[in-house]
Structure formats: C-alpha cells, structure tokens
Coordinates of C-alpha atoms in Angstrom, one line a residue:
Chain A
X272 CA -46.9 107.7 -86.4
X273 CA -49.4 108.0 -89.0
X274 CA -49.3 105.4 -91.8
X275 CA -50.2 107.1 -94.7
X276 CA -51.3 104.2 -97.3
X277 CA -52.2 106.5 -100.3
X278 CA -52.7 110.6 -101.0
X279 CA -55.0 110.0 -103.0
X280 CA -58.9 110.1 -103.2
X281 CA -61.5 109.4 -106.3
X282 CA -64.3 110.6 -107.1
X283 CA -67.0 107.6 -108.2
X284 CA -68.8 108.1 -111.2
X285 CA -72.3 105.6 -110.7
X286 CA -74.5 108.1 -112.2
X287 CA -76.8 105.8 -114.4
X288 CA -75.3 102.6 -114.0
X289 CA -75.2 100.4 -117.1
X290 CA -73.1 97.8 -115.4
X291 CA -75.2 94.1 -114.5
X292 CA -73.0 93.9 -111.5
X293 CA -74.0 96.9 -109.4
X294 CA -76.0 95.9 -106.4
X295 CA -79.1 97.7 -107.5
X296 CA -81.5 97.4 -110.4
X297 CA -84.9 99.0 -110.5
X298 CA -88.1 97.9 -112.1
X299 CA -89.2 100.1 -114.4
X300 CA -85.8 100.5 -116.0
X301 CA -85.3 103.1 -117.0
X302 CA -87.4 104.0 -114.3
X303 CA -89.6 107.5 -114.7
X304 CA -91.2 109.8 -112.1
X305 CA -94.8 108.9 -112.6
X306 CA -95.3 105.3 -112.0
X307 CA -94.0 103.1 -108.2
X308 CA -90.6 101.8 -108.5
X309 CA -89.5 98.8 -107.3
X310 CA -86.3 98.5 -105.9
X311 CA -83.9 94.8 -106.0
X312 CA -80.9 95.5 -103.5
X313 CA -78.4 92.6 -104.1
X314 CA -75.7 92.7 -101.2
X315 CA -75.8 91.8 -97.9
X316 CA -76.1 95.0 -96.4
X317 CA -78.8 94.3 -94.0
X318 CA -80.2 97.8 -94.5
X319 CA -79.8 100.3 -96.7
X320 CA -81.0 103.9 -97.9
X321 CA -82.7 105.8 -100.3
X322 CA -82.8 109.4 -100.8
X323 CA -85.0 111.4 -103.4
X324 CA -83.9 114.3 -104.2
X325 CA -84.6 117.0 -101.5
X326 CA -85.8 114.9 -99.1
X327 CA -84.6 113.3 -95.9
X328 CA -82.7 109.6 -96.5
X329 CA -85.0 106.5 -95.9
X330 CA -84.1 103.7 -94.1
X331 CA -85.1 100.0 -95.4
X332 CA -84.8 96.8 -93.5
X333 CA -83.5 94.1 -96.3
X334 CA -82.8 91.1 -94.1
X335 CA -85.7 89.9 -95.3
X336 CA -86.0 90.6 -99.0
X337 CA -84.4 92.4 -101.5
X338 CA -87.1 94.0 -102.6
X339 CA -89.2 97.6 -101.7
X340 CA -91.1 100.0 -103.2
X341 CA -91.3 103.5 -103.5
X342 CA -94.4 105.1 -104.2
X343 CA -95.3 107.0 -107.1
X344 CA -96.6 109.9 -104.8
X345 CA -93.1 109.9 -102.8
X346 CA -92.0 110.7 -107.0
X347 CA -93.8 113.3 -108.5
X348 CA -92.1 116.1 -109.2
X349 CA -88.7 115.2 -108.3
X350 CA -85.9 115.1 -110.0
X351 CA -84.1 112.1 -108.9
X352 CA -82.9 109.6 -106.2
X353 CA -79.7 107.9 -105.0
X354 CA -80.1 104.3 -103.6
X355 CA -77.1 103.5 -101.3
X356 CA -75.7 100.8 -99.2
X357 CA -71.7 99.8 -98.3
X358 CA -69.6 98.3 -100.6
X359 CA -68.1 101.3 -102.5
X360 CA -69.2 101.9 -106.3
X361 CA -71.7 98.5 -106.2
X362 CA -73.1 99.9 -103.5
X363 CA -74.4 103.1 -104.9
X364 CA -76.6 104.1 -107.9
X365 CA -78.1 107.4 -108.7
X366 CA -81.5 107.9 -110.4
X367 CA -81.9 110.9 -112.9
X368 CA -85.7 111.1 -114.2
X369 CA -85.9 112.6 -117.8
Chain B
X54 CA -89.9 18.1 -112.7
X55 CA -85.9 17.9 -111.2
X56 CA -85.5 20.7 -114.2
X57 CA -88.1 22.7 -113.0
X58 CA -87.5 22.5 -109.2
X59 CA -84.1 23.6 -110.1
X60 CA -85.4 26.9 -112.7
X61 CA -87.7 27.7 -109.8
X62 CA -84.9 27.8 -106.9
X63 CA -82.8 30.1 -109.7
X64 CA -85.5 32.3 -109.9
X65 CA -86.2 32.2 -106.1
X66 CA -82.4 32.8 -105.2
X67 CA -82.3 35.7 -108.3
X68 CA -85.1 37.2 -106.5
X69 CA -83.8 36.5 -103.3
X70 CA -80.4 38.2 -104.0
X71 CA -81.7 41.6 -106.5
X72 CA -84.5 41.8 -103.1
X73 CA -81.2 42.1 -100.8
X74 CA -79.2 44.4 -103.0
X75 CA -81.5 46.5 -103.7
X76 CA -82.2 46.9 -99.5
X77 CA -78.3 47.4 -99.0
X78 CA -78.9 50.2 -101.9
X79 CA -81.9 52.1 -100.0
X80 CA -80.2 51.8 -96.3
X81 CA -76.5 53.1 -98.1
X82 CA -78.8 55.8 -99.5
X83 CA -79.1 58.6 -97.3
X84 CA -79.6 62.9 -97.1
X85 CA -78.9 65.5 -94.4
X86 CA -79.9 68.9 -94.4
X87 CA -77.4 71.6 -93.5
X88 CA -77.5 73.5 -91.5
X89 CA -79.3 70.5 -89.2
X90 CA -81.9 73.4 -87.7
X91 CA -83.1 74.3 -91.0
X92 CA -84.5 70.5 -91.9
X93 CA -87.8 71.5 -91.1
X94 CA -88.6 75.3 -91.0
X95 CA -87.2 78.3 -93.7
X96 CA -84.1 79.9 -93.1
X97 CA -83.8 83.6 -91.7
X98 CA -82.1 84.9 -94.9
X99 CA -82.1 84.6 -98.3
X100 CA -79.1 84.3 -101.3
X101 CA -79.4 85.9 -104.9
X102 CA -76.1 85.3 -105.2
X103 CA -76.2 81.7 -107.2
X104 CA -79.0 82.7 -109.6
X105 CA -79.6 85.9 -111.6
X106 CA -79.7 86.8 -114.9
X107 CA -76.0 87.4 -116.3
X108 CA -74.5 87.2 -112.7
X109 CA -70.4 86.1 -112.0
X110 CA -70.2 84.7 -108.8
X111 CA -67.4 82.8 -107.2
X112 CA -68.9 81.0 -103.6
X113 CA -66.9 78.8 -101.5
X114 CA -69.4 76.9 -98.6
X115 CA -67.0 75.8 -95.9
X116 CA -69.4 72.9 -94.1
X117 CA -68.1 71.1 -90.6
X118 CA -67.6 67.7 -90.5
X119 CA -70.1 67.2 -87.6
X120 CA -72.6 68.0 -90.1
X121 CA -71.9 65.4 -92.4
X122 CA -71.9 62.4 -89.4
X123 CA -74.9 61.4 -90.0
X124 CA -74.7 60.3 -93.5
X125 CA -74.6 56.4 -93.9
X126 CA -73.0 56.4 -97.7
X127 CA -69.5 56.9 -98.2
X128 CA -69.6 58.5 -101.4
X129 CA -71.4 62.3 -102.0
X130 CA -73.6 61.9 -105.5
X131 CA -76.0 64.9 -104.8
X132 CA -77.3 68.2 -103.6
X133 CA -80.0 70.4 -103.9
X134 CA -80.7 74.3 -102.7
X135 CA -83.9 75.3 -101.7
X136 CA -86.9 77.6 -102.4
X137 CA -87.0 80.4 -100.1
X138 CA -90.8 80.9 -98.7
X139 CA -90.2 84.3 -97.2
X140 CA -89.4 86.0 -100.3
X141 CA -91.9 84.1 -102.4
X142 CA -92.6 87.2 -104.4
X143 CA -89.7 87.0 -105.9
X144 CA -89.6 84.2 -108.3
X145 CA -92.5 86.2 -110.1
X146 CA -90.0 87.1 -112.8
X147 CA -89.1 83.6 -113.7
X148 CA -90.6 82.1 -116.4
X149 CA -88.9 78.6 -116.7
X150 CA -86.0 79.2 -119.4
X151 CA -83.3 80.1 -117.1
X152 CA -80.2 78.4 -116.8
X153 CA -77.0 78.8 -114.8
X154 CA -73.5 77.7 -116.3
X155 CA -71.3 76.5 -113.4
X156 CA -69.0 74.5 -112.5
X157 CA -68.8 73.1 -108.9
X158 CA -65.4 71.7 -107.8
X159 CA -65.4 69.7 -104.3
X160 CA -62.7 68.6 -101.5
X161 CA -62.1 67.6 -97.9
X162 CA -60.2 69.7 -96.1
X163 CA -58.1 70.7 -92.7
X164 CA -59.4 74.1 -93.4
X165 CA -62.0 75.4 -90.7
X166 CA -65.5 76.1 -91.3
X167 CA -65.5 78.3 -88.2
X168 CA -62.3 80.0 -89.8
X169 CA -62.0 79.9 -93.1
X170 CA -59.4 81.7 -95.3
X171 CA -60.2 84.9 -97.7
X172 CA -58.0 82.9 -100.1
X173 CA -59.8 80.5 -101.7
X174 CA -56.7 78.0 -102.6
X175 CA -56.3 78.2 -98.7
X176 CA -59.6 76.4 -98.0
X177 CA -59.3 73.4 -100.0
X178 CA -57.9 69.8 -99.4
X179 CA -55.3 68.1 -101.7
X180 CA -57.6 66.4 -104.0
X181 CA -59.9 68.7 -105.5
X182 CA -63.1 66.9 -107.4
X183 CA -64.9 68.6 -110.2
X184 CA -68.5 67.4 -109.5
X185 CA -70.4 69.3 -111.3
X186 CA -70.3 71.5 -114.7
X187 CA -72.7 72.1 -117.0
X188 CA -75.8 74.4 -117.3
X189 CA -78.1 74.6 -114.1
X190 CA -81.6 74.7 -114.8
X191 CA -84.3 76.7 -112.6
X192 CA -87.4 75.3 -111.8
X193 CA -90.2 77.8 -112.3
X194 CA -92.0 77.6 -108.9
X195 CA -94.9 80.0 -107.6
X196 CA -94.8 83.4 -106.4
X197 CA -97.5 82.9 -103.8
X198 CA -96.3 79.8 -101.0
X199 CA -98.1 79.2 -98.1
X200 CA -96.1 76.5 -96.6
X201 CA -93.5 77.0 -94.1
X202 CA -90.9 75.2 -95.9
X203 CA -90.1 74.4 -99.7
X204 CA -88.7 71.0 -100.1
X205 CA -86.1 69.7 -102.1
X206 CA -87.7 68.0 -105.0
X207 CA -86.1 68.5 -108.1
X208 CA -89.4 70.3 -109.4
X209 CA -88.9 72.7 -106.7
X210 CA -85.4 73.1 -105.9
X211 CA -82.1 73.8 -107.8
X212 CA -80.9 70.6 -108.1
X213 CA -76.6 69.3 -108.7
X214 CA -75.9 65.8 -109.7
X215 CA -72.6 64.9 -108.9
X216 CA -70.7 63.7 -112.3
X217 CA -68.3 61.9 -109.8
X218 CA -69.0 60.6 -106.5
X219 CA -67.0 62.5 -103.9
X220 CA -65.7 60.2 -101.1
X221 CA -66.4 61.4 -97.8
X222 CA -63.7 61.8 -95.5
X223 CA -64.7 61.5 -91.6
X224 CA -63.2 64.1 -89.5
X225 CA -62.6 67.0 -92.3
X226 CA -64.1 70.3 -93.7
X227 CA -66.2 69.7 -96.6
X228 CA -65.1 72.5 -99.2
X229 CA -67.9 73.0 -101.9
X230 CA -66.4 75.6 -104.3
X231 CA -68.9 77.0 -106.7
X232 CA -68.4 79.3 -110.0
X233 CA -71.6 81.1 -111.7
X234 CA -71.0 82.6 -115.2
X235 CA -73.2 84.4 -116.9
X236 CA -76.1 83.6 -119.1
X237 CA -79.1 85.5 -120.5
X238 CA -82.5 84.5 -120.7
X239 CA -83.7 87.7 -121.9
X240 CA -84.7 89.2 -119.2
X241 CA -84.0 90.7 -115.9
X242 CA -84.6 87.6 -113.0
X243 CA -83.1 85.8 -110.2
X244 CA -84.1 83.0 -108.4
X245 CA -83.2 83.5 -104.2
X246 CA -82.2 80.4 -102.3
X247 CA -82.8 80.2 -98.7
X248 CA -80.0 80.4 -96.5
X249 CA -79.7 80.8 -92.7
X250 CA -77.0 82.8 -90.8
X251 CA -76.6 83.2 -87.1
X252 CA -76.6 86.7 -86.4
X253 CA -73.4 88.1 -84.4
X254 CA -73.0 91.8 -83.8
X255 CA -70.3 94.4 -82.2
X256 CA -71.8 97.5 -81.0
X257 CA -71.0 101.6 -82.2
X258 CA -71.0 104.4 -80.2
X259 CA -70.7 108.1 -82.1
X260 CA -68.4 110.0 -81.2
X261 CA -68.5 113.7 -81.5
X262 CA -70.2 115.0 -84.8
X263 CA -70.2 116.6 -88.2
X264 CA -69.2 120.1 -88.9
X265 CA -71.5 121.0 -91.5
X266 CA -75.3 120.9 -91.2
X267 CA -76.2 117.1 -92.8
X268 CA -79.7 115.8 -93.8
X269 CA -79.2 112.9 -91.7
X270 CA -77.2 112.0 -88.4
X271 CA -74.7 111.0 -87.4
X272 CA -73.5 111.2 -91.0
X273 CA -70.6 107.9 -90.2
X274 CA -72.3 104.6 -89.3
X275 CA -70.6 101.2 -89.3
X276 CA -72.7 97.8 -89.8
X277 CA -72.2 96.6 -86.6
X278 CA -72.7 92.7 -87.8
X279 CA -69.7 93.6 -89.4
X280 CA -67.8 93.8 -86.2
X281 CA -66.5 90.3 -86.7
X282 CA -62.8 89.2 -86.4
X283 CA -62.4 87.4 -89.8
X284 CA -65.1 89.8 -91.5
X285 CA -64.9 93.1 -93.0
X286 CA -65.6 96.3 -91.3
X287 CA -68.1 97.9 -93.3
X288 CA -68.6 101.9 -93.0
X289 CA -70.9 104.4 -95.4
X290 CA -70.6 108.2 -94.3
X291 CA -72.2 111.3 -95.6
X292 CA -70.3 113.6 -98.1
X293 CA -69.9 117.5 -97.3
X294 CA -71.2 119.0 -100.5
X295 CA -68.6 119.7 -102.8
X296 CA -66.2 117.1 -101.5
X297 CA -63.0 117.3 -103.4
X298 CA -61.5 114.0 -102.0
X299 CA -62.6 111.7 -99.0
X300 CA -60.1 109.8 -96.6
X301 CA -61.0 107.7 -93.5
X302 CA -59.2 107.2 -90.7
X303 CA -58.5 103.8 -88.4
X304 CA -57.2 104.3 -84.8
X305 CA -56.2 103.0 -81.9
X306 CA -57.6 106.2 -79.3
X307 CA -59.9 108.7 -79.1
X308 CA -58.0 110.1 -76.4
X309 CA -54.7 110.9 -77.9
X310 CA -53.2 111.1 -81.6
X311 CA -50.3 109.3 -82.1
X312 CA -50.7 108.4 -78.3
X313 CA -49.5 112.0 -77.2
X314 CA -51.5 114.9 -78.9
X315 CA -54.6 114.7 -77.1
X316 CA -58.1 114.8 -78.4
X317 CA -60.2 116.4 -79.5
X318 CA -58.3 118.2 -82.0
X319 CA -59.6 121.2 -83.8
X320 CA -58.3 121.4 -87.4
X321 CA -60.3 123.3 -89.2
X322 CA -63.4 126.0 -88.5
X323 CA -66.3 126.1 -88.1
X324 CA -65.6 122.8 -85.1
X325 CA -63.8 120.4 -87.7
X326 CA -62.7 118.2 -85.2
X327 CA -60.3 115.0 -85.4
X328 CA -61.7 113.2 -82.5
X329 CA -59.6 109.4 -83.2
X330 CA -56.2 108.9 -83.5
X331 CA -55.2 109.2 -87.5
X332 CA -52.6 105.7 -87.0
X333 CA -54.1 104.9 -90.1
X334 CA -55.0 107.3 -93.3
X335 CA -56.5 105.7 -96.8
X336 CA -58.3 107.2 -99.2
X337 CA -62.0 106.5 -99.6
X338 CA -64.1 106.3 -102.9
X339 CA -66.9 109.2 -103.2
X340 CA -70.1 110.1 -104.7
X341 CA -71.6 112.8 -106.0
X342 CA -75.6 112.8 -105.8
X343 CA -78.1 114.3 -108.5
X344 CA -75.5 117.9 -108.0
X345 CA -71.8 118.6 -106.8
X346 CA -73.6 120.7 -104.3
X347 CA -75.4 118.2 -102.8
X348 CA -74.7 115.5 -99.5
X349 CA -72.7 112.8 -101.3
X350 CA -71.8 109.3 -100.0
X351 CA -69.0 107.2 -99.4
X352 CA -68.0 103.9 -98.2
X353 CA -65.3 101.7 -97.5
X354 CA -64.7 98.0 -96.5
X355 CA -61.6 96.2 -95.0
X356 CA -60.9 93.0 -93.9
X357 CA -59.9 92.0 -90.5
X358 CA -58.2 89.4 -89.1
X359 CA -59.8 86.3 -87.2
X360 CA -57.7 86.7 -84.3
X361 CA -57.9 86.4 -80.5
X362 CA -56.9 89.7 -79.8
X363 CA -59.5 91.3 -82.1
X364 CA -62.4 89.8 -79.8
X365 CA -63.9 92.0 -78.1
X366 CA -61.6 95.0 -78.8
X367 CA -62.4 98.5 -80.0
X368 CA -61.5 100.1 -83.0
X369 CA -61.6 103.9 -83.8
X370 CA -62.7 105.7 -87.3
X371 CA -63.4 108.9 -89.1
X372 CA -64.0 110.1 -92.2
X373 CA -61.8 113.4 -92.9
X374 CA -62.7 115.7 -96.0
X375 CA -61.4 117.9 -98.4
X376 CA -63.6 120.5 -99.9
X377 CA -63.8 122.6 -103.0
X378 CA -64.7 126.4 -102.9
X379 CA -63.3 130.4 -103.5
X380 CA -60.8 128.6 -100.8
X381 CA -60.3 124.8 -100.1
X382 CA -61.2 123.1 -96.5
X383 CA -61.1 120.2 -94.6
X384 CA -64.1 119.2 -93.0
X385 CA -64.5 116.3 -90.2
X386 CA -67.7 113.4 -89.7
X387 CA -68.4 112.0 -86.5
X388 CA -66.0 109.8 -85.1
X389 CA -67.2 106.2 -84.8
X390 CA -65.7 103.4 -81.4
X391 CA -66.7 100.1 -82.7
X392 CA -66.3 97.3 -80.7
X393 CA -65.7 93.9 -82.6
X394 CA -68.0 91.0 -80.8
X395 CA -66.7 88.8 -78.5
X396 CA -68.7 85.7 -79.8
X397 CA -67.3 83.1 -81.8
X398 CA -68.4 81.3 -84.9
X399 CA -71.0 78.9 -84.0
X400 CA -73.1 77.7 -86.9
X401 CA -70.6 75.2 -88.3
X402 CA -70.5 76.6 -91.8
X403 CA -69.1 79.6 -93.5
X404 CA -68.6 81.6 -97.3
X405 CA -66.3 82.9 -99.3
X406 CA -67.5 85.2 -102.0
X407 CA -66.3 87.3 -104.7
X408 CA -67.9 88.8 -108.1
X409 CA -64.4 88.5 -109.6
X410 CA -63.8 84.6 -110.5
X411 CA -60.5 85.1 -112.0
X412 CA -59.4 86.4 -108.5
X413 CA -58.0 84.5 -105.8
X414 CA -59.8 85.8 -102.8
X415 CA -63.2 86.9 -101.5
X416 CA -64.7 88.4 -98.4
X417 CA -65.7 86.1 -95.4
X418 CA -68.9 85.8 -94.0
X419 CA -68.7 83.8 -91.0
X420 CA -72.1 81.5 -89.8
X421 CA -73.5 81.5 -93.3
X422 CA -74.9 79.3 -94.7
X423 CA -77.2 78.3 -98.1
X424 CA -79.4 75.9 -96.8
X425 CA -78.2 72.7 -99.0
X426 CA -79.5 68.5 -98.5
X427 CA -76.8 66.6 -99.4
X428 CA -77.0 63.2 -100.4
X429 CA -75.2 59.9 -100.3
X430 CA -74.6 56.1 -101.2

C-alpha cells in the first residue's frame, strides 16, 4: 500500500536571498560578474555544487573549509549561478548578476 | 623573646598552612581535552555554527562519562573551544568587537552520547544548571597559523566561565546545552571552532536513470555519511525543467511495487520509469534556477531511527516529477539503494542542532564533536 503523506508539492522561492540564516553568503555581496567571488557554505554538507549559468555543475570538497572561490574568468559574461547543497531552501541560493 | 618565638611560629604555621592549601588547590585543579585524541593535534573538521555574525543556534554536546574520568575536581568551573588551524583564513574577517549572547545550561544525564535523542528535553538529567549566560567575547587571532594546534588560552580561544560550579557525577552523560542569539557587529564574520568527527559512511548504488537529457548524472545522489541509523538521510536531485511539483519516493524493493507489481515500471514516455517500490510518497520542496526552463534542484531530509534493524539495511528512493507544458507529464530520476552503515557510534560524543531555538528538537549528528578542555576543582 502506498502511504501517501501529502499531495502536495511547493515550489521554493530562494532567488536573492535576504535571509541571515541561508547556508550561503558570498563575498562581494551583492556580488557582480567582473570581480572573483568568494563563496562561505555553512552546513555540513561535506560537498556541495555550483553551477553558472550554462555550464556544467561543479563539485567542491567542504570538509575542510567553508570557503572557495570562483574566478572572475569562470564569470564574465554570464548571467548568473545557483550554489546548492541538501537541506531544502537553506541549502540553495541563486545568484542574478545586474 | 617568649613573644617573639611565639609571632614567629604563627607566621611559620600561617605559612605552613596557606603553602598546603594552596597545593590541595593546584592538585584539585585539573583539565581534559575532549575528544582525548584531539589533546595534541587539530581536529579533522571545523564548526561555524557557535560564532557568526547574527546567527541562532541551538547545540546540545552529549559527552561520555569515560571522558570525564580523568578529571581530579569534583566540581566543572570552566571550558574553552578552540581555534581551528586548518581554516586559519577564516578569522580574516574578525576584527575584535564580536560578541556572542548565549546562555549555556548544563546536566548529567542517563541519556547516551552514542544515542542521543532529536528531542532536546530527552537528553538532559533532572537537575539542569545554568552555567553560563552573558555575552561571549571573540578573541581576534591571526589569519595565517603555522602551528599544528591552537591552544586554549583565553587570548586564543572562546573561553565560558562557569557562573556555578557544576558537580560532576561519575558514571553519567554530561549534557552541555548551548543557545546562540544573535548580535551584530556590523559586519559579516564568524569565528570557526575546531571540532573532530569520526567519519562513518553507507554506500549508494544508482539505479536506472533519468528520462530527460540532464547536465549532470545521475541527477539523485544521497550523502552517504548520512546513511546512519539515528541521522538523517540526506538526498538533492536534479529538476526536469519546468517542474510543476516534485515528490520523492521511500521503498522497501526495487524488485516489486507494493511487493507484487514488479519492476521496472514504465509510467510515462519517453522511458519514465518507477524503478523502487512507491511504499512511501511525500512531497519535496523545489527550485527554479536563473529560468523555469532551466535544470532546477531539490532536496529533502528525514530522520531515521537509531535502531538495530536499520544497521546495515537498504533503503530504496526516487524522485517522481510532475511537469508543466501544451500537456502535463510525469517524469522519473534515477532510483537510488542506499545502504545504512553497519558501524556503530564510537567517538564517545554526539550533537543536537537546530536553527530554531524556540523548537524542541534538532537533527542528530552522531561522533561529533567541538573540540572543548574542560576544567575542574
């Protein structure tokens, strides 16, 4: 038998967080597309993800340190990213550059 | 000269006796590290949870009693986190104005470190101590360490002086119950304390795959140090684009739905395929990326229960789809068999952490541990 718990589903809305208690913050903030941005991950994922727009995700190894950069270079010209790790809407945040 | 013979032996005995009390205070007077293996190098991991800039933490450190046996006090009047050296960079943002408000309450406890409840009541002992509550200041330390290890003087390490001794009692759980609220210094920091887990892991094999052409595959994964009775099964998964509404699915089989409709099941074109039994359906929160018509992401976690029969057994999951279009469809991930790990809590200390303190229970991470000295008299 098939326990149904709930019919529903919800769509998140973690476009341009404003929230302190997402897991992510980024230095710039708000970041832009022509300068490195340095990524803080606060869970305890021990990897996580980030994907600019277009391109293929990235794996990053966090066990470590919270902390990684992605180059300027990787940046230019694009017009966002999503960083993304488990833990439902504190574990996602996407990135619109103006 | 009977006078003065007599004023000298006063002194001498005075002497004699603050000499001897003062020893009985320096050999009562002792500090253990926890865990023990940490005394002397830097943990493996690091905790931001404590310390940041406007953060709301509730974090409950269940420590053994075997790791308290070798303190020669009765009474706990002290503890101190430490600096983490691996992630020395950082503490570049502090700047020496940043304060913590907390308020640490203490017990002993039948509770197990090795086992600890998601309820925090659950954990502690009868008589809870408030032992610390105040403002926690954060020593500004350097960005650049060479050392192996930080130590825990007060001009390098977070440091809690007990407003009441807390008597120790042999034999039981030490409960240390700790609620950050936030405070702003202005700007964005945090201050990482080391910490030190021991690594247990399940293992994941895939199971089938997407039906629509993904970036990245297998679009399910599971975090398979998450496959840990007591824990919470953690599992992110791709988005079709245009998803509509996300569900996952927990099972018992991949071979058979409902143990009698066998699998693979084909439920939708092109190769949708339910692949593990749907014995249990819940909705799953979703993201869009930068468009609708983008890959989007989703995630769920769910706790599970620290019992024998979970060791070592497998568990079944797949994320089913709905999306939007001229005409709605369902679309499948890959199926995910994860198999929870047969090893059993071994460190000697455990957490309990939520960011909602006016809740009453948090998720469980088993072999954790902030790497604290404790100190007694």
């Amino acid at each position: 038998m098939c326990l149904v718990v709930l019919l529903c589903s919800a769509k998140g809305s973690a476009t341009q967080w404003t929230m302190t208690d997402n897991d992510w913050s980024v230095i710039p903030d708000p970041p832009s597309n022509d300068q490195d941005i340095t990524v803080v991950y606060r869970g305890d994922d021990e990897w996580v993800e980030y994907e600019i727009d277009g391109e293929k995700p990235v794996r990053v190894d966090v066990t470590e340190s919270g902390r990684f950069v992605i180059p300027r270079k990787a940046l230019v010209g694009k017009a966002g990213l999503s960083l993304q790790a488990s833990g439902g809407e504190r574990g996602f945040r996407v990135i619109r550059f103006r | 000269m009977r006078t003065k013979l007599s004023t000298l032996f006063a002194l001498t005995t005075a002497a004699a006796l603050a000499t001897t009390i003062e020893s009985a205070a320096l050999v009562a007077q002792s500090s253990t590290v926890i865990p023990p293996s940490c005394a002397t190098r830097d943990g493996n991991r690091h905790m931001t949870v404590y310390f940041a800039e406007n953060r709301v933490r509730r974090v409950q450190v269940l420590i053994d009693a075997r790791h308290l046996s070798g303190l020669s006090g009765s009474r706990l009047v002290r503890m101190s986190f430490r600096k983490d050296i691996k992630g020395a960079d950082m503490y570049g943002r502090i700047r020496g104005n940043e304060t913590t408000p907390m308020v640490v309450n203490a017990s002993f406890t039948d509770a197990k470190a090795d086992m600890p409840s998601a309820i925090f009541r659950d954990n502690h002992g009868s008589k809870v101590v408030e032992i610390f509550r105040g403002g926690l200041a954060l020593p500004r330390v350097s960005p650049t360490d060479g050392r192996a290890v930080a130590t825990f003087a007060s001009t390098e390490a977070p440091t809690f002086v007990f407003k009441q001794p807390l008597d120790i009692v042999a034999g039981k759980t030490l409960c240390l119950d700790f609620e950050s609220f936030p405070a702003s210094a202005g700007h964005e920091w945090e201050w990482p304390i080391d910490a030190e887990t021991h690594r247990v892991a399940g293992t994941s094999r895939v199971i089938g795959s997407a039906c629509w052409n993904s970036k990245s595959t297998p679009v399910t994964t599971v975090m398979e140090s998450s496959l840990r009775p007591g824990m919470h099964l953690k599992s992110t998964s791709r988005t079709p684009p245009n998803t509509a509404a996300a569900f996952l699915m927990y099972g018992l089989s991949d071979q058979f739905a409902f143990g009698t409709v066998p699998l693979p099941l084909t439920i939708a074109a092109p190769a949708c395929q339910l692949v593990v039994s749907p014995d249990v359906f819940v909705p799953a929160i979703f993201f869009h990326r930068l468009r609708a018509s983008d890959e989007g992401h989703t995630s769920q976690i769910v706790p599970t229960p620290q019992i024998a029969a979970m060791y070592g057994s497998t568990l079944y999951l797949q994320y089913l789809f709905l999306v939007s279009g001229a005409t709605p469809s369902l679309a499948t991930g890959n199926g995910i068999a994860a198999k929870f790990t047969s090893d059993t809590p071994t460190l000697g200390v455990s957490l309990v952490a939520t960011t909602n303190t006016t809740g009453s229970s948090g998720r469980v991470f088993l072999d954790f541990a902030p790497v604290i000295e404790l100190e007694s008299r």
